[in-house]
Structure formats: structure tokens, C-alpha cells
PDB file of C-alpha atoms in Angstrom:
ATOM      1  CA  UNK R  20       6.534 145.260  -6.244  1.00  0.00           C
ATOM      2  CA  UNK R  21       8.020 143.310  -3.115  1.00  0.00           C
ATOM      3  CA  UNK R  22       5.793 142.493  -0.506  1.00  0.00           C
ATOM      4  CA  UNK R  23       6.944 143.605   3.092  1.00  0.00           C
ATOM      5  CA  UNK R  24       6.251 141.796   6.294  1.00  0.00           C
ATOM      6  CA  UNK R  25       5.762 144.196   9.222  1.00  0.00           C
ATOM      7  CA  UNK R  26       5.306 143.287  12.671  1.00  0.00           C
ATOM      8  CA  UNK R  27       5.053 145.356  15.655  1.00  0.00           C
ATOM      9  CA  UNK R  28       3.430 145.042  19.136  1.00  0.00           C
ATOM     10  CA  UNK R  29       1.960 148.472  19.392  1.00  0.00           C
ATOM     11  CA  UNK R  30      -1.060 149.047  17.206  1.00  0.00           C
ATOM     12  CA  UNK R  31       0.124 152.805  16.453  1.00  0.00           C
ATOM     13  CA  UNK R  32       3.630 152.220  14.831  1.00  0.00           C
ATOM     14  CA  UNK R  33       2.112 149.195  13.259  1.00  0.00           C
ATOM     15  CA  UNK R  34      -0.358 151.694  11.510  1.00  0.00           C
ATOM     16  CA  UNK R  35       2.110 154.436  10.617  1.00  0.00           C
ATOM     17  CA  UNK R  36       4.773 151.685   8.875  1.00  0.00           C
ATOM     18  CA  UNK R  37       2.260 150.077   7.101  1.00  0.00           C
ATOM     19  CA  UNK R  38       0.894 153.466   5.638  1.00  0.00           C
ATOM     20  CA  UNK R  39       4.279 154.876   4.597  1.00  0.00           C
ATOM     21  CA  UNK R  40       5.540 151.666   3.018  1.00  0.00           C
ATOM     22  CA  UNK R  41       1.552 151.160   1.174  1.00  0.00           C
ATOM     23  CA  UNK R  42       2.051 154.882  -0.113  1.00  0.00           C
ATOM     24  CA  UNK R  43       5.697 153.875  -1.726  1.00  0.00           C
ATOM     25  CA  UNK R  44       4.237 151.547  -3.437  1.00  0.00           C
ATOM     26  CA  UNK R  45       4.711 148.431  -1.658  1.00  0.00           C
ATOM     27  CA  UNK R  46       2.721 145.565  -0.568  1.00  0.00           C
ATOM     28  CA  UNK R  47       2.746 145.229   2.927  1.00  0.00           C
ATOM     29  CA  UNK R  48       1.349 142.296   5.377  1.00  0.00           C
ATOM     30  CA  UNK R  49       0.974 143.716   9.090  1.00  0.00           C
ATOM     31  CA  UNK R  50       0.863 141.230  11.966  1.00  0.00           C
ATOM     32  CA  UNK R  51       0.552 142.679  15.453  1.00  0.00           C
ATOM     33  CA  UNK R  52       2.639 139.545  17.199  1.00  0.00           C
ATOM     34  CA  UNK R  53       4.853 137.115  15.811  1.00  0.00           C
ATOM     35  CA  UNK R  54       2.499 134.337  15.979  1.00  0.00           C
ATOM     36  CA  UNK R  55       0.646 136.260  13.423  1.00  0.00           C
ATOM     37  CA  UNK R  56       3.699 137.684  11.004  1.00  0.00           C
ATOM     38  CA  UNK R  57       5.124 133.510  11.351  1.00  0.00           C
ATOM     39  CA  UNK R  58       1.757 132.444   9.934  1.00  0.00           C
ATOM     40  CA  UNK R  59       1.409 134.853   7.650  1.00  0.00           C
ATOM     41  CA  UNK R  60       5.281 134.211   6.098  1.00  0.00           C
ATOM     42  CA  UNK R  61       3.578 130.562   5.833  1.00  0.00           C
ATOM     43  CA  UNK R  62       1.051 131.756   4.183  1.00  0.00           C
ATOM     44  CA  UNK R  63       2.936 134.010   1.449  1.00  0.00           C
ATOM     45  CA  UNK R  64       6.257 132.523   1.400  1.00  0.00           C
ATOM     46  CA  UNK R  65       6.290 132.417  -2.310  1.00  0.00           C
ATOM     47  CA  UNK R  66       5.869 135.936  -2.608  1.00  0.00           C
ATOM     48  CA  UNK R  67       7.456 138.101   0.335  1.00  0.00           C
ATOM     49  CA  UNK R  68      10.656 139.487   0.271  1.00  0.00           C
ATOM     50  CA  UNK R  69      11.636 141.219   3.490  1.00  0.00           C
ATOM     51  CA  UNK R  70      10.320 141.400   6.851  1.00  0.00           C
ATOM     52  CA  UNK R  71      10.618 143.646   9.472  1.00  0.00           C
ATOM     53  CA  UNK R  72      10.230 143.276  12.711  1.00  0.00           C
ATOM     54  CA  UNK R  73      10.963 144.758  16.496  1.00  0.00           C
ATOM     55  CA  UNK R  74      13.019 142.934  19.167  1.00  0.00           C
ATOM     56  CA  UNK R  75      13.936 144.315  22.493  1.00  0.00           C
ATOM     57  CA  UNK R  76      15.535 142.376  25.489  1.00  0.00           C
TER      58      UNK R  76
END
């Protein structure tokens, strides 16, 4: 299964993505700042295959 990247600021929708993309099946990495979701791309490079992630101006 591909492993999913999700990063979001706020602690709640972080939560609620991560569950609903766990209970398809997936294997998801959560990173609350993109510090965190750069380091952990690093980290897993090999193996992820989409990220998600929340910009606003």
C-alpha cells in the first residue's frame, strides 16, 4: 500500500486525515509543520508516494 504524507497545522484535521486515510488502508506519516513532513520525506523517500499538504496566502 502507498504511504501518504500528511501535513497540517491544526492538530484536529491532522487527526481526522490521518484516521480516514489509516482506515482505507493506507500508510500514513503525519507532520504537524513542514519542517517536520520535509524531514520526514528525507527520511522515507524510498517509500512515499504522495503528500498532502495545506497552503494558504
Amino acid at each position: 500500500m502507498p504511504v501518504i504524507v500528511v501535513m497540517d497545522d491544526d492538530a484536529g484535521t491532522l487527526m481526522l486525515v490521518t484516521q480516514v486515510l489509516k482506515k482505507d488502508g493506507y500508510d500514513v506519516l503525519a507532520a504537524e509543520n513542514g519542517v517536520k513532513e520535509l524531514a520526514l520525506i528525507c527520511e522515507h523517500k524510498p517509500t512515499w508516494s504522495s503528500v498532502m499538504c495545506k497552503c494558504q496566502k
